CSV table of C-alpha atoms and ligand atoms in Angstrom, one decimal:
chain,number,residue,atom,x,y,z
P,24,MET,CA,49.2,-37.2,12.0
P,25,LEU,CA,51.9,-36.3,9.5
P,26,THR,CA,51.5,-37.1,5.8
P,27,GLU,CA,54.2,-36.7,3.1
P,28,VAL,CA,52.0,-35.0,0.5
P,29,ALA,CA,55.0,-34.1,-2.0
P,30,LYS,CA,58.9,-34.9,-1.9
P,31,ASN,CA,60.1,-33.3,1.4
P,32,ILE,CA,56.8,-31.7,2.1
P,33,TYR,CA,54.5,-33.0,5.0
P,34,LYS,CA,51.1,-32.0,6.3
P,35,GLN,CA,50.2,-31.8,9.8
P,36,VAL,CA,46.4,-31.4,10.4
P,37,VAL,CA,45.9,-29.1,13.3
P,38,PRO,CA,42.7,-29.0,15.2
P,39,LEU,CA,40.7,-25.6,15.4
P,40,PRO,CA,38.4,-26.5,18.4
P,41,ASN,CA,34.8,-25.1,18.5
P,42,ASN,CA,35.4,-23.5,15.1
P,43,PRO,CA,33.3,-24.4,11.9
P,44,LEU,CA,36.6,-24.8,10.0
P,45,ARG,CA,37.4,-27.6,12.4
P,46,GLU,CA,41.2,-27.7,11.3
P,47,ILE,CA,44.0,-26.1,9.6
P,48,ASN,CA,46.7,-27.9,7.4
P,49,VAL,CA,50.1,-26.9,8.4
P,50,TYR,CA,53.0,-27.8,6.0
P,51,PHE,CA,56.6,-28.4,6.7
P,52,ILE,CA,59.3,-28.4,4.1
P,53,LEU,CA,62.4,-30.2,5.2
P,54,GLY,CA,65.8,-30.0,3.8
P,55,GLU,CA,69.1,-28.2,4.7
P,56,LYS,CA,66.8,-25.4,6.0
P,57,ASN,CA,63.3,-26.3,7.3
P,58,LEU,CA,60.1,-24.1,6.7
P,59,MET,CA,56.8,-24.5,8.4
P,60,ILE,CA,53.8,-22.7,6.8
P,61,ASP,CA,51.3,-21.0,9.1
P,62,THR,CA,50.6,-21.9,13.0
P,63,GLY,CA,47.0,-22.4,13.9
P,64,PHE,CA,45.2,-20.4,16.6
P,65,ASN,CA,46.8,-19.2,19.7
P,66,ARG,CA,45.4,-22.2,21.6
P,67,PRO,CA,47.2,-24.9,23.4
P,68,GLU,CA,45.7,-27.5,21.2
P,69,CYS,CA,47.4,-26.1,18.2
P,70,GLU,CA,50.6,-25.5,20.0
P,71,GLU,CA,50.8,-29.0,21.1
P,72,ALA,CA,50.0,-30.6,17.7
P,73,LEU,CA,52.7,-28.5,16.2
P,74,LYS,CA,55.3,-29.5,18.7
P,75,ASN,CA,54.5,-33.1,18.2
P,76,ALA,CA,54.9,-32.7,14.6
P,77,VAL,CA,58.3,-30.9,15.0
P,78,THR,CA,59.4,-33.8,17.5
P,79,GLU,CA,58.2,-36.5,14.9
P,80,LEU,CA,60.0,-34.7,12.1
P,81,GLY,CA,63.2,-34.6,14.2
P,82,ILE,CA,63.8,-31.0,13.3
P,83,GLU,CA,65.5,-28.4,15.6
P,84,GLU,CA,65.6,-25.2,13.6
P,85,TYR,CA,63.0,-24.0,11.1
P,86,ASP,CA,61.6,-20.8,9.7
P,87,VAL,CA,57.9,-20.0,9.6
P,88,PHE,CA,56.1,-18.5,6.7
P,89,ILE,CA,52.7,-16.8,7.3
P,90,SER,CA,50.3,-16.8,4.4
P,91,HIS,CA,48.0,-14.2,5.9
P,92,LEU,CA,46.7,-12.4,9.0
P,93,HIS,CA,43.9,-14.6,10.1
P,94,SER,CA,44.3,-16.0,13.5
P,95,ASP,CA,44.0,-19.7,12.6
P,96,HIS,CA,47.1,-19.0,10.4
P,97,CYS,CA,49.2,-16.9,12.6
P,98,GLY,CA,47.9,-17.2,16.2
P,99,LEU,CA,51.0,-18.6,17.6
P,100,ILE,CA,53.8,-16.6,15.8
P,101,SER,CA,55.1,-14.8,18.8
P,102,LYS,CA,55.6,-18.0,20.6
P,103,PHE,CA,57.6,-19.4,17.6
P,104,ALA,CA,59.5,-16.1,17.4
P,105,LYS,CA,60.5,-16.3,21.0
P,106,SER,CA,61.7,-19.9,20.5
P,107,GLY,CA,64.1,-18.6,17.9
P,108,CYS,CA,62.2,-19.0,14.5
P,109,LYS,CA,62.7,-16.6,11.8
P,110,ILE,CA,59.1,-15.3,10.8
P,111,LEU,CA,58.5,-14.7,7.1
P,112,ALA,CA,55.5,-12.8,5.8
P,113,GLY,CA,54.6,-10.1,3.2
P,114,GLU,CA,54.9,-6.6,4.4
P,115,THR,CA,51.2,-5.6,4.2
P,116,GLU,CA,50.2,-8.8,6.1
P,117,GLY,CA,53.0,-8.5,8.8
P,118,GLU,CA,52.1,-4.9,9.6
P,119,MET,CA,48.5,-5.8,10.0
P,120,ILE,CA,49.3,-8.9,12.1
P,121,ASN,CA,51.3,-6.6,14.5
P,122,PHE,CA,48.5,-4.0,14.5
P,123,GLU,CA,46.0,-6.9,15.1
P,124,SER,CA,48.0,-7.7,18.4
P,125,GLY,CA,46.5,-4.7,20.0
P,126,ASN,CA,43.1,-3.4,20.8
P,127,LEU,CA,42.8,-0.6,18.4
P,128,TYR,CA,42.6,-3.0,15.4
P,129,TRP,CA,39.7,-4.7,16.8
P,130,ARG,CA,37.9,-1.3,17.7
P,131,MET,CA,38.5,0.0,14.1
P,132,LEU,CA,37.2,-3.3,12.6
P,133,ASP,CA,34.0,-3.0,14.9
P,134,ASP,CA,33.5,0.5,13.6
P,135,LEU,CA,33.9,-0.5,10.0
P,136,PHE,CA,31.1,-3.0,10.6
P,137,ILE,CA,28.8,-0.6,12.2
P,138,LYS,CA,29.5,1.8,9.1
P,139,PHE,CA,27.9,-1.1,6.9
P,140,GLY,CA,25.0,-1.5,9.2
P,141,PHE,CA,26.1,-4.1,11.8
P,142,PRO,CA,24.0,-3.3,15.0
P,143,LYS,CA,26.1,-2.0,17.7
P,144,ALA,CA,24.0,-3.9,20.2
P,145,GLN,CA,24.9,-7.2,18.6
P,146,PHE,CA,28.5,-7.0,19.9
P,147,GLY,CA,29.4,-3.9,22.0
P,148,ARG,CA,33.1,-3.6,22.6
P,149,ASN,CA,34.9,-6.3,24.3
P,150,THR,CA,32.9,-9.5,23.2
P,151,ASP,CA,34.0,-12.6,21.4
P,152,ILE,CA,31.9,-12.1,18.4
P,153,HIS,CA,35.1,-12.6,16.1
P,154,PRO,CA,36.6,-15.9,16.7
P,155,GLY,CA,39.9,-14.3,15.2
P,156,ARG,CA,39.9,-12.1,18.1
P,157,LYS,CA,39.8,-14.6,20.9
P,158,TYR,CA,42.9,-16.5,19.6
P,159,CYS,CA,45.1,-14.0,17.9
P,160,ASN,CA,48.5,-13.3,18.3
P,161,THR,CA,48.9,-10.9,21.1
P,162,GLU,CA,52.5,-9.6,20.9
P,163,LYS,CA,54.3,-7.7,18.1
P,164,VAL,CA,56.7,-9.9,16.0
P,165,ASN,CA,59.9,-8.7,14.2
P,166,PHE,CA,59.0,-10.2,10.7
P,167,THR,CA,61.4,-10.8,8.0
P,168,TYR,CA,59.5,-9.4,5.0
P,169,VAL,CA,59.3,-11.3,1.7
P,170,ASP,CA,58.0,-10.0,-1.6
P,171,GLU,CA,57.3,-11.1,-5.2
P,172,GLY,CA,60.7,-11.6,-6.8
P,173,ASP,CA,62.3,-13.2,-3.8
P,174,VAL,CA,63.1,-16.9,-3.8
P,175,LEU,CA,62.6,-18.9,-0.7
P,176,GLU,CA,65.0,-22.1,-0.9
P,177,TYR,CA,63.8,-25.0,1.1
P,178,GLY,CA,64.0,-28.8,0.7
P,179,GLY,CA,65.3,-28.4,-2.9
P,180,TYR,CA,62.3,-26.2,-3.9
P,181,HIS,CA,62.6,-22.5,-5.1
P,182,PHE,CA,59.4,-20.8,-4.0
P,183,ARG,CA,58.5,-17.6,-5.1
P,184,PRO,CA,55.9,-15.5,-3.1
P,185,ILE,CA,52.7,-14.5,-4.9
P,186,LEU,CA,50.7,-11.6,-3.7
P,187,THR,CA,47.1,-12.6,-3.9
P,188,PRO,CA,45.1,-10.0,-2.1
P,189,GLY,CA,41.2,-10.6,-1.7
P,190,HIS,CA,40.7,-12.9,1.1
P,191,THR,CA,42.9,-10.6,3.1
P,192,PRO,CA,44.7,-7.5,1.9
P,193,GLY,CA,48.1,-8.9,1.7
P,194,HIS,CA,47.4,-12.8,1.5
P,195,MET,CA,50.4,-14.7,0.0
P,196,CYS,CA,50.8,-18.0,-2.0
P,197,LEU,CA,54.1,-19.8,-2.4
P,198,TYR,CA,55.0,-21.3,-5.8
P,199,ASP,CA,57.7,-23.4,-7.4
P,200,ALA,CA,57.4,-23.1,-11.2
P,201,GLU,CA,59.7,-25.9,-12.0
P,202,LYS,CA,58.3,-28.4,-9.7
P,203,LYS,CA,54.9,-26.9,-10.3
P,204,VAL,CA,54.0,-26.8,-6.5
P,205,LEU,CA,51.6,-24.3,-5.1
P,206,PHE,CA,50.9,-23.4,-1.4
P,207,CYS,CA,47.6,-21.4,-1.8
P,208,GLY,CA,46.8,-20.7,2.0
P,209,ASP,CA,43.1,-19.7,2.0
P,210,HIS,CA,43.0,-18.1,-1.5
P,211,VAL,CA,41.8,-21.3,-3.2
P,212,LEU,CA,40.0,-23.9,-1.2
P,213,GLY,CA,38.5,-27.2,-2.3
P,214,THR,CA,35.6,-27.8,0.1
P,215,ILE,CA,34.5,-24.3,1.0
P,216,THR,CA,34.4,-21.0,-0.6
P,217,PRO,CA,36.9,-18.7,0.9
P,218,ASN,CA,35.4,-15.9,2.8
P,219,ILE,CA,35.8,-12.6,1.1
P,220,CYS,CA,35.3,-9.9,3.7
P,221,ILE,CA,35.9,-6.1,4.2
P,222,GLU,CA,39.2,-5.2,6.0
P,223,LEU,CA,40.6,-1.9,7.2
P,224,GLY,CA,42.0,0.1,4.4
P,225,VAL,CA,40.3,-2.0,1.6
P,226,GLU,CA,37.5,-0.6,-0.7
P,227,ASN,CA,36.8,-3.6,-3.1
P,228,PRO,CA,38.0,-6.9,-1.7
P,229,LEU,CA,35.9,-9.0,-4.2
P,230,GLN,CA,37.7,-7.1,-7.1
P,231,ASP,CA,41.0,-7.7,-5.5
P,232,TYR,CA,40.1,-11.4,-5.1
P,233,LEU,CA,38.9,-12.0,-8.6
P,234,SER,CA,42.3,-10.5,-9.9
P,235,SER,CA,44.2,-12.6,-7.6
P,236,LEU,CA,42.4,-15.7,-8.8
P,237,LYS,CA,43.2,-14.8,-12.3
P,238,LYS,CA,46.9,-14.5,-11.3
P,239,ILE,CA,46.8,-18.0,-10.0
P,240,ASP,CA,44.8,-19.4,-12.9
P,241,ALA,CA,47.8,-18.3,-15.2
P,242,LEU,CA,50.2,-20.6,-13.4
P,243,ASP,CA,51.1,-24.3,-14.4
P,244,VAL,CA,50.4,-26.2,-11.2
P,245,ASP,CA,50.4,-30.0,-10.4
P,246,VAL,CA,50.3,-30.0,-6.7
P,247,VAL,CA,48.1,-27.6,-4.8
P,248,LEU,CA,48.4,-27.4,-1.1
P,249,THR,CA,45.4,-25.7,0.8
P,250,SER,CA,45.1,-24.6,4.4
P,251,HIS,CA,41.7,-26.3,4.9
P,252,GLY,CA,40.2,-29.5,3.6
P,253,THR,CA,41.6,-32.0,1.3
P,254,MET,CA,43.9,-31.3,-1.7
P,255,ILE,CA,42.5,-29.8,-4.9
P,256,GLN,CA,43.0,-32.0,-8.0
P,257,ASP,CA,42.7,-29.3,-10.6
P,258,VAL,CA,43.2,-25.8,-9.4
P,259,HIS,CA,42.0,-24.4,-12.8
P,260,THR,CA,38.6,-26.1,-12.5
P,261,ARG,CA,38.3,-24.9,-8.9
P,262,ILE,CA,39.0,-21.4,-9.9
P,263,GLN,CA,36.3,-21.5,-12.5
P,264,GLU,CA,33.8,-22.7,-9.9
P,265,LEU,CA,34.9,-19.8,-7.5
P,266,PHE,CA,34.3,-17.3,-10.5
P,267,GLN,CA,30.8,-18.8,-11.1
P,268,HIS,CA,30.0,-18.7,-7.3
P,269,HIS,CA,30.8,-14.8,-7.0
P,270,GLU,CA,28.9,-14.2,-10.2
P,271,ALA,CA,25.9,-15.9,-8.8
P,272,ARG,CA,26.4,-14.0,-5.5
P,273,LEU,CA,26.5,-10.7,-7.2
P,274,ALA,CA,23.3,-11.5,-9.0
P,275,GLU,CA,21.7,-12.6,-5.9
P,276,VAL,CA,22.8,-9.4,-4.0
P,277,LYS,CA,21.6,-7.3,-6.9
P,278,ASN,CA,18.1,-9.0,-6.8
P,279,ILE,CA,17.7,-8.4,-3.2
P,280,LEU,CA,18.1,-4.6,-3.7
P,281,THR,CA,15.0,-2.7,-4.3
P,282,ASP,CA,14.5,1.0,-4.5
P,283,GLU,CA,14.5,1.3,-0.8
P,284,TRP,CA,17.9,1.9,1.0
P,285,LYS,CA,19.4,-1.1,2.7
P,286,THR,CA,22.6,-1.6,4.7
P,287,ALA,CA,24.9,-4.5,4.1
P,288,TYR,CA,23.5,-6.2,7.3
P,289,MET,CA,20.0,-5.9,6.0
P,290,VAL,CA,21.1,-7.6,2.7
P,291,ALA,CA,22.9,-10.3,4.4
P,292,GLN,CA,19.7,-11.5,6.1
P,293,HIS,CA,18.1,-12.2,2.7
P,294,MET,CA,21.1,-14.0,1.0
P,295,THR,CA,21.2,-17.8,1.0
P,296,TRP,CA,23.7,-19.4,3.6
P,297,GLU,CA,24.5,-23.1,4.1
P,298,ILE,CA,24.0,-23.0,7.9
P,299,MET,CA,21.6,-25.2,9.9
P,300,CYS,CA,19.7,-22.4,11.6
P,301,LYS,CA,15.9,-21.8,11.0
P,302,ASP,CA,16.3,-18.0,10.5
P,303,TRP,CA,18.7,-15.0,10.5
P,304,GLU,CA,18.0,-14.4,14.3
P,305,SER,CA,19.2,-17.8,15.3
P,306,PHE,CA,22.6,-17.4,13.4
P,307,PRO,CA,25.4,-17.5,15.8
P,308,ALA,CA,26.9,-13.9,16.1
P,309,PRO,CA,30.2,-14.9,14.5
P,310,GLN,CA,28.2,-16.1,11.5
P,311,LYS,CA,26.3,-13.0,11.2
P,312,TRP,CA,29.6,-11.2,11.2
P,313,PHE,CA,31.0,-13.3,8.3
P,314,ALA,CA,27.7,-13.1,6.3
P,315,THR,CA,27.7,-9.4,6.7
P,316,GLY,CA,31.3,-9.3,5.6
P,317,GLU,CA,30.4,-11.3,2.4
P,318,ALA,CA,27.4,-9.0,1.7
P,319,ILE,CA,29.7,-6.0,2.1
P,320,SER,CA,32.3,-7.3,-0.4
P,321,HIS,CA,29.6,-8.1,-3.1
P,322,LEU,CA,27.8,-4.8,-2.5
P,323,GLN,CA,31.0,-2.7,-2.7
P,324,TYR,CA,31.9,-4.4,-6.0
P,325,LEU,CA,28.5,-3.6,-7.4
P,326,TYR,CA,28.7,0.1,-6.2
P,327,LEU,CA,32.2,0.6,-7.3
P,328,SER,CA,31.3,-0.9,-10.9
P,329,GLY,CA,28.6,1.8,-11.1
P,330,ILE,CA,25.8,-0.9,-11.1
P,331,ILE,CA,24.1,0.1,-7.8
P,332,LEU,CA,23.9,3.3,-5.7
P,333,ARG,CA,25.3,4.0,-2.3
P,334,GLU,CA,24.6,6.7,0.2
P,335,GLU,CA,26.1,7.7,3.5
P,336,ARG,CA,23.5,8.6,6.3
P,337,ASN,CA,24.6,9.4,9.9
P,338,GLY,CA,27.9,7.5,9.3
P,339,ILE,CA,26.1,4.4,7.8
P,340,TYR,CA,26.2,3.2,4.3
P,341,TYR,CA,23.0,2.3,2.5
P,342,TYR,CA,22.6,0.7,-1.0
P,343,LYS,CA,19.9,0.5,-3.6
P,344,LYS,CA,19.2,-0.3,-7.2
X,25,LIG,ZN1,41.9,-17.1,6.3
């Protein structure tokens, strides 16, 4: 179902089958030139929902802007590129999306998690532990890169890309300062806390994320359009809640550490998670992955702030107080 959420801006809720996120909000901006923001997974259900939306809106040509590299946001881009759409994205993200379309990316990500204590036996090589891997874009795309300072004109809006690393290394929001409209992708979500996870080439994702929250907090925003869940009424209140959440998480992680060396995977087992499982062992494998990713980002923040210690032993990182 399409909903008009602001003048010339329509929201299509796209299903994400068998995924805890359940759905993604894809936005269309209509005018002389049309823009679609994000695509959903590389799954027929997502493709069908978007094709129906395009038909219902009666548009023939449109560009596609990708907020970030996660497969629920860019899974279908090569299909849209083949059908003639111009695909816009930030350079960091675009390069990673193309890298992600091959196996090496996923092998390197596996190795990175092993380095933080994730047991090899839990996933091995070619399994589906990561939902993003199963439904990712599988072909390289010729991106048109956009950057801060550019202006994207669609539907009477003048959108500026805002680089907001943290949730991913090159996550981008779009902001119209005059109309005070912000597309914030997964940077700020109303109903859930955006997952802050380690990525290839990133040392301190939580620090990046907190800095990016401050960047958005400085903006004057009336309409906040998120990629998941319902609209946020006041972005500044939500940003304060997210700051508090991560402060509490940092305190929790610090408290879990003792004078014995622990890996991020070991720390994750002792953190509190909102998941209906009786214990860590019964967590579905992808949830263990995301939980470990969160533990890593908080441990790295504490370590790089000089608050805790880290040591590498046999290629694996251990932390202690
Ligand atoms: Zn995401």
